[in-house]
Amino acid sequence: MKVWMVVGTVLALCSSVSYAEPTVWLVHPDSALNSIQAALDSCASNDIVLVCPGTYYENIVWPNTQGIHLISECGPEVTIIDGSDTGTVVRLSGVTIDTSTIIRGFTIQNGRGHCYPGLNWEGGGIDCKTNASPIIVNNIIRDNIADSMGGGILSKGASPVIRDNIIMNNTAFWGGGVAQWFPSCRPIIVSNTINGNNASYYGGGIYANYYTSPVID
């Protein structure tokens, strides 16, 4: 009898458990929620930020929240994040995220990655630091500048998946298009068009420091 009572209690508890569906945060230039940064800051784990067409002048700092999907509604040709040449367009630094996090379907342009003392470099378009390893897919990353490394994308001690992007007309000292640095850096760079980028020193298209272990296809 006691056994059945325990089982019944467990079943009752299990039936009361509910699993929250992800919240979809819709960003539109003409709505109250017209900022990608504000939507990201509102997210819980595994939420979706769906961005309508428009040009968003932002320098995004990614929150320390796992599994956010930042997705454009209509693709990179009509959904633009512009860094206004004042800082990195999308900065993922000091956050712990893996490939359950996605950035998809944007033009990411006019970013400026600054160079600070102590090897503190910023990528121009997207800056992925230690433990920040999202999937970056189906974007146009163009016309960004890094004072040091990674005009388009910098992966410093991180292992993002960089897939099916157009990376063009970016400039840096090392790695005009994409740059990688530090032994723990193991990015996967596949099926991208990397074209017309410029580096003052090494790696117009891609620069891989000899400590890194990228997969490039």
Steps between C-alpha positions, in 0.01 A plus 500: 500500500777740586667425166190594305460818698856604415453422131175689492663801658783495246254473211301790637813712529609410145162591356524845658835583338473745209767602254510864391490569130761749378383859480523669160602867528397685181716803419360752253628853423155651558403309813563556870762225478720656233841407644675166452702564816185551707351177367816302575515641852140382555571141395502191714690192386392367159283801413477631144558856385332543160604822325288663230657675199674829566833655588587485869784728613630305797815368663364186659642349819377141529343402834629204701198289402526162334323397183358827365412494130548843339332463160387741229152463361586567134874449458822701494423710194230692688600458866810700590686553826727803457773575752539863388882461509493548879555143627457132430159425349435179700725434800489168685747544784485375857211267416481121502300381201527206263362412158144501629536877451439619142552824307330467162392713208650848548725744324755596764687811390699810593642359821823620657706266717731691731834387637570537871811415707553144617400314183147634544399514135153532355373367167324746275184315397463216752726451800498156668708472815574202729199269555291681237446252217175571313390388154542793257309410186360661185620853570670768290792635703648796316682832526622451856841604636710365786798699621676173581341165410184369336339765283197284425510245784744450787506167682729534802505186711154410369368239256209642301349330196527746208291363213342622175593865547627764259800668663619788283681835498617480860836635619739423786868481586472118525214308345297740291211255461538260794767470771563233764722517807594286806534120535139441606377654173348228279252669267323320216506719186308332217316596180568873525582751227798700624580771249673838471628524857827669592767453766793733553720217627374139468184328381288711271230232493575286806772521764554196724760534774715186522353407839146466358328195351241619250304291252483693172311365199 
